[in-house]
mmCIF file of C-alpha atoms in Angstrom:
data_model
loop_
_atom_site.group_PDB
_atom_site.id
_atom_site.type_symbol
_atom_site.label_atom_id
_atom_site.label_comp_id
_atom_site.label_asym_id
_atom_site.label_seq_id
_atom_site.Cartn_x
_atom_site.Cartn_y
_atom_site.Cartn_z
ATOM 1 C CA UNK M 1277 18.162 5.683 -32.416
ATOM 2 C CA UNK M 1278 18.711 5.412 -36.285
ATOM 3 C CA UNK M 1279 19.093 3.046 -39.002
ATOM 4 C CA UNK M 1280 22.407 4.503 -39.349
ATOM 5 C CA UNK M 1281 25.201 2.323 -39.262
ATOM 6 C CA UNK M 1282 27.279 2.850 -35.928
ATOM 7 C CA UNK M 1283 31.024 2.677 -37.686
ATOM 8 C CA UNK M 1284 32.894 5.598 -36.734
ATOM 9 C CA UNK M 1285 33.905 8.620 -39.237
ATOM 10 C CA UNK M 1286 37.802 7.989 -40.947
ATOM 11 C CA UNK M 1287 37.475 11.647 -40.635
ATOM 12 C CA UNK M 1288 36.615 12.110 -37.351
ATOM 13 C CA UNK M 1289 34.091 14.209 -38.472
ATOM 14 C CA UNK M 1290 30.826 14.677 -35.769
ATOM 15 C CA UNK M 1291 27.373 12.891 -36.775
ATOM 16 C CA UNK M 1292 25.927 16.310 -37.817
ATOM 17 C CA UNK M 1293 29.058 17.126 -39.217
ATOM 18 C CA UNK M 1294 29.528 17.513 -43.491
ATOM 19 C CA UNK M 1295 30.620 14.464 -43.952
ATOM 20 C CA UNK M 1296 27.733 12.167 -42.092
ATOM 21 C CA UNK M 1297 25.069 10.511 -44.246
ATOM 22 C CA UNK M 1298 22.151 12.167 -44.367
ATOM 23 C CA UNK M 1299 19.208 10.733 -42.448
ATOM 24 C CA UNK M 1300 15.470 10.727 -43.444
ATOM 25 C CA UNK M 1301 13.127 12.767 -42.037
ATOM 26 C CA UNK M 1302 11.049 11.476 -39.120
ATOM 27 C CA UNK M 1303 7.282 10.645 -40.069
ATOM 28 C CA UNK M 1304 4.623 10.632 -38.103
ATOM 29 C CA UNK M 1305 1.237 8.802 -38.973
ATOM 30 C CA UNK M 1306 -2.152 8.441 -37.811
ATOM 31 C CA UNK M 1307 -3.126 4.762 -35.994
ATOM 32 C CA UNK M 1308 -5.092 2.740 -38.953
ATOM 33 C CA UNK M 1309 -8.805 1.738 -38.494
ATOM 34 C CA UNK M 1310 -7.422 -1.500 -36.623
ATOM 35 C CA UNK M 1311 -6.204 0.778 -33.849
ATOM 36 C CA UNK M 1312 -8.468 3.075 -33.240
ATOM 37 C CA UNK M 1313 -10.718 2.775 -30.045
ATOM 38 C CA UNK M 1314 -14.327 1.562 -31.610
ATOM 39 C CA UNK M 1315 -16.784 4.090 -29.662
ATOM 40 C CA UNK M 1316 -18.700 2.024 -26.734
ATOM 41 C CA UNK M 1317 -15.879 0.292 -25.419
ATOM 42 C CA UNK M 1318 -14.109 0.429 -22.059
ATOM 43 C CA UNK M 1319 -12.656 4.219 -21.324
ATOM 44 C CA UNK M 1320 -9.291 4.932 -20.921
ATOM 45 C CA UNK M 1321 -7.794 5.322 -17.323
ATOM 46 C CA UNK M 1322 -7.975 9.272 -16.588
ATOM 47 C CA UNK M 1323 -10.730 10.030 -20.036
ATOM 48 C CA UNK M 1324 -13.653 12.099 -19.065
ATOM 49 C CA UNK M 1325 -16.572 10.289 -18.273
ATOM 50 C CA UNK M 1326 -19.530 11.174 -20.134
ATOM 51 C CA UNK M 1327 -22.872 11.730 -17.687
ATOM 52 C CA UNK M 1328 -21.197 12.202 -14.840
ATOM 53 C CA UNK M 1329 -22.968 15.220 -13.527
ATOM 54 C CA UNK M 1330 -22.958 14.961 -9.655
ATOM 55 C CA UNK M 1331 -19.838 16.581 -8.240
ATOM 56 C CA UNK M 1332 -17.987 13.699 -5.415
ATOM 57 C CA UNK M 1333 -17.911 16.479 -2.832
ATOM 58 C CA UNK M 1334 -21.219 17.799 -3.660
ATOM 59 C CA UNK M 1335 -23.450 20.194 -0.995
ATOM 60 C CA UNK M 1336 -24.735 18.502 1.771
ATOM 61 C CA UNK M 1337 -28.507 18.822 2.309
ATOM 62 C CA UNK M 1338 -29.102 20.628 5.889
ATOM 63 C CA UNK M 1339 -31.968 19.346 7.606
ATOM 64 C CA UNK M 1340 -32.875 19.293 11.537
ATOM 65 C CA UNK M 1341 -31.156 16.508 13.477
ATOM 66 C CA UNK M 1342 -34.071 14.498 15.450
ATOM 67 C CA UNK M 1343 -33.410 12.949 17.971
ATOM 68 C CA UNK M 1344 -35.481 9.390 18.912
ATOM 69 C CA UNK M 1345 -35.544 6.879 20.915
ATOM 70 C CA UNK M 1346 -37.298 5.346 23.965
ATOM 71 C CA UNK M 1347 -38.668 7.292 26.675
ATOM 72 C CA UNK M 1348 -37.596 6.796 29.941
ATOM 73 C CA UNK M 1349 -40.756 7.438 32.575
ATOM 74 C CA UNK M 1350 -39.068 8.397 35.412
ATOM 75 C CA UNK M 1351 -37.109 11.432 33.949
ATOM 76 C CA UNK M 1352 -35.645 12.524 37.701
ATOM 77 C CA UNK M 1353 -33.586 9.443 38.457
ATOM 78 C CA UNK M 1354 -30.025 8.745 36.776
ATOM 79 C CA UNK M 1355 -30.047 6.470 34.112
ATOM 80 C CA UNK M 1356 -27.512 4.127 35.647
ATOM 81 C CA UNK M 1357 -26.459 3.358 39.134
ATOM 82 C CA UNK M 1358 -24.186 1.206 40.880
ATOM 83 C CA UNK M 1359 -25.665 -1.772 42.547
ATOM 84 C CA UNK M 1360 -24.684 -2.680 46.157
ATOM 85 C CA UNK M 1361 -23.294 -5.412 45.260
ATOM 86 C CA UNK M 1362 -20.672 -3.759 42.968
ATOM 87 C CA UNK M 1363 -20.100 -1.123 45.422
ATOM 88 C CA UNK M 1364 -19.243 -3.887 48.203
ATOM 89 C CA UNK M 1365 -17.429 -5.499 45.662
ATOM 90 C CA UNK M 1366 -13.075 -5.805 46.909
ATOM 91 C CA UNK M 1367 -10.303 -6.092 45.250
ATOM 92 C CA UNK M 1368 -9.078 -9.258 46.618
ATOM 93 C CA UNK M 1369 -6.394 -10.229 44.187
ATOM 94 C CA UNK M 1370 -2.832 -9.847 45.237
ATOM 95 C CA UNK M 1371 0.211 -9.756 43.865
ATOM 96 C CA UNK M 1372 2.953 -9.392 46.391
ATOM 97 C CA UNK M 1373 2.536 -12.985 47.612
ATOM 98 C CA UNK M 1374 2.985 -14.592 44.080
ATOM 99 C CA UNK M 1375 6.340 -12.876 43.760
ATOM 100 C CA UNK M 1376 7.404 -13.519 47.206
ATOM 101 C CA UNK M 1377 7.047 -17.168 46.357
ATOM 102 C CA UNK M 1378 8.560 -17.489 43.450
ATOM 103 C CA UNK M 1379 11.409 -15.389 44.507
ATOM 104 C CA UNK M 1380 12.084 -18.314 47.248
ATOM 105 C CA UNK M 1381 11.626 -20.935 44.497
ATOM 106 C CA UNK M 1382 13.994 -19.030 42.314
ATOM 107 C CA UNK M 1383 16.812 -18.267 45.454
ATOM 108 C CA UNK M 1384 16.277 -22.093 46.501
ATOM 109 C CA UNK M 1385 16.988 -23.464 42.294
ATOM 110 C CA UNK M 1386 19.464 -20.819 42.311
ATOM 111 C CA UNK M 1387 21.685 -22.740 45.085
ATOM 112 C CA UNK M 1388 21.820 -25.599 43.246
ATOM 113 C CA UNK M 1389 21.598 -24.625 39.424
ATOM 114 C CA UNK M 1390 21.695 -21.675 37.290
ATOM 115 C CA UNK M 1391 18.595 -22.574 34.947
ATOM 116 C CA UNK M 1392 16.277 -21.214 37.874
ATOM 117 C CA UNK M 1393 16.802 -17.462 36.053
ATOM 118 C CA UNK M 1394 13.360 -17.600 34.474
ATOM 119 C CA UNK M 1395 11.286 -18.285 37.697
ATOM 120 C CA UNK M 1396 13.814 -15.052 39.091
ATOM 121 C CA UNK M 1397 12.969 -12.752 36.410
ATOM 122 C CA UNK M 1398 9.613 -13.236 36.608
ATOM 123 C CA UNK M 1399 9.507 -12.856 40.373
ATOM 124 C CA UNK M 1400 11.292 -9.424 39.644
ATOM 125 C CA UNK M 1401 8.953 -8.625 37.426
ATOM 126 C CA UNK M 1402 5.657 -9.184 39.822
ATOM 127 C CA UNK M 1403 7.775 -7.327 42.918
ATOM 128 C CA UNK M 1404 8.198 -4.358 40.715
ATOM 129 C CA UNK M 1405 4.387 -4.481 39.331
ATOM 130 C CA UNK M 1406 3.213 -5.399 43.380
ATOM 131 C CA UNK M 1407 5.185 -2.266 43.995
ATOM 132 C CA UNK M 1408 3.527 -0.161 42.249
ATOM 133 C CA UNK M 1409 -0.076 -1.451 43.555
ATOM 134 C CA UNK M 1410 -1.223 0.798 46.141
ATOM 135 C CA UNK M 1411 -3.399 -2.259 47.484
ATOM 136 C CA UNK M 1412 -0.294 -4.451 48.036
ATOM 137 C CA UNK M 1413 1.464 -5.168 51.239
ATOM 138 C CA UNK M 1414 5.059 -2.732 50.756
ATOM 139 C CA UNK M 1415 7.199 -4.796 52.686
ATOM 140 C CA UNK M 1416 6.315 -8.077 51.133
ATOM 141 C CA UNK M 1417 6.662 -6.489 47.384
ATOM 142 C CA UNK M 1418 10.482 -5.403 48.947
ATOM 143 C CA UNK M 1419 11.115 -8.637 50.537
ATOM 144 C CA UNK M 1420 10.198 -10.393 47.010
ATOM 145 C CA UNK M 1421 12.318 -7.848 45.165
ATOM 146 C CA UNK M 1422 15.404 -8.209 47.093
ATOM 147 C CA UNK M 1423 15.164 -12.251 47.070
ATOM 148 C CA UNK M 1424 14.305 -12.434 43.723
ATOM 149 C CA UNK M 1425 17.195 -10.429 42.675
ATOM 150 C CA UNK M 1426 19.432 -12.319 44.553
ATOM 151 C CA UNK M 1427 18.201 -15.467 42.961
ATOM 152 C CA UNK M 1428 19.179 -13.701 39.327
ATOM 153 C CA UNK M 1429 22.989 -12.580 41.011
ATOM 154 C CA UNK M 1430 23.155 -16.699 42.292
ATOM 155 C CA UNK M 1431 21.712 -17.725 38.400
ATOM 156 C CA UNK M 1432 23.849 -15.708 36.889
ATOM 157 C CA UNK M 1433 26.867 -16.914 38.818
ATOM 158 C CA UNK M 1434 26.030 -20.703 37.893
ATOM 159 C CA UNK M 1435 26.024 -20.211 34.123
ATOM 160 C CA UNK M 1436 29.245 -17.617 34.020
ATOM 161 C CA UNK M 1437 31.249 -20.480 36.090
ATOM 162 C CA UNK M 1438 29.431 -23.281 33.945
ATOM 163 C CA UNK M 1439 30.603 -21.425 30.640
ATOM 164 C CA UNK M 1440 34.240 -21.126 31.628
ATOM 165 C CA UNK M 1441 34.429 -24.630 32.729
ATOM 166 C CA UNK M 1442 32.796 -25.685 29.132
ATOM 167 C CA UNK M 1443 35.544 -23.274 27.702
ATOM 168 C CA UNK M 1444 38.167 -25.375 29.060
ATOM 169 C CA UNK M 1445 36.820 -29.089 28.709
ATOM 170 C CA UNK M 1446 36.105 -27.427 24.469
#
């Protein structure tokens, strides 16, 4: 920008043109003493540092890797086995009977009221997981599934024919 004043040429003449006012040179000058950066202070972001002479990625000393630790006496046996107890240890939690139940809790809400969809989704959701249990009883995980999904058909039924009948009362 310049001191210029901003009132256009009655000649239409360009601002570098003959008849433009000429404008002063542009000048330079050094920062005073007030300015200048007194030696000893802080550094400037991205200024080289002065006794810096270790490089960050710097060769890495090689030296033999020893290994310590305790000594085990009997050097022939595994370090870990199973105990008996784990090994006789069975899986006795099941799944298929959880989801059978509340698939009838959900079917039996469902006959009645259509805010028994939670209990029936989450009855589909432990069918399908007993399902895919290899430790769970098949044709109880099916038996769940099918009731369960039922329950969410019946559910869903409730709330559609609730929702008209609040459409025509509103």
């Amino acid at each position: 920008m310049s001191d210029a004043s901003r009132t256009p040429d009655p000649a239409g003449s360009a601002a570098g043109g003959e008849g433009a006012p000429a404008l002063p040179p542009t000048r330079i000058d050094r920062p005073g003493i007030e300015v200048e950066r007194p030696a000893g202070s802080a550094r400037l972001p991205g200024a080289r540092r002065e006794g810096y002479t270790k490089l960050p990625t710097g060769p890495v000393g090689i030296e033999p890797v020893v290994v310590s630790g305790p000594q085990l006496e009997d050097q022939g046996s595994a370090a870990w086995e199973p105990s008996s107890s784990a090994a006789e240890r069975v899986d006795d939690a099941r799944l298929a009977p959880w989801a059978l139940f509340a698939a009838i809790v959900a079917l039996g809400a469902s006959f009645f009221v259509g805010w028994g969809i939670p209990v029936a989704v989450i009855a589909v959701i432990a069918s399908i997981m007993s399902l895919r249990r290899p430790v769970e009883s098949r044709a109880i995980s099916r038996w769940a599934l099918v009731l369960s999904l039922a329950a969410t058909v019946y559910s869903l039924g409730w709330l559609v024919w609730a929702g008209m009948q609040f459409e025509r009362l509103g």
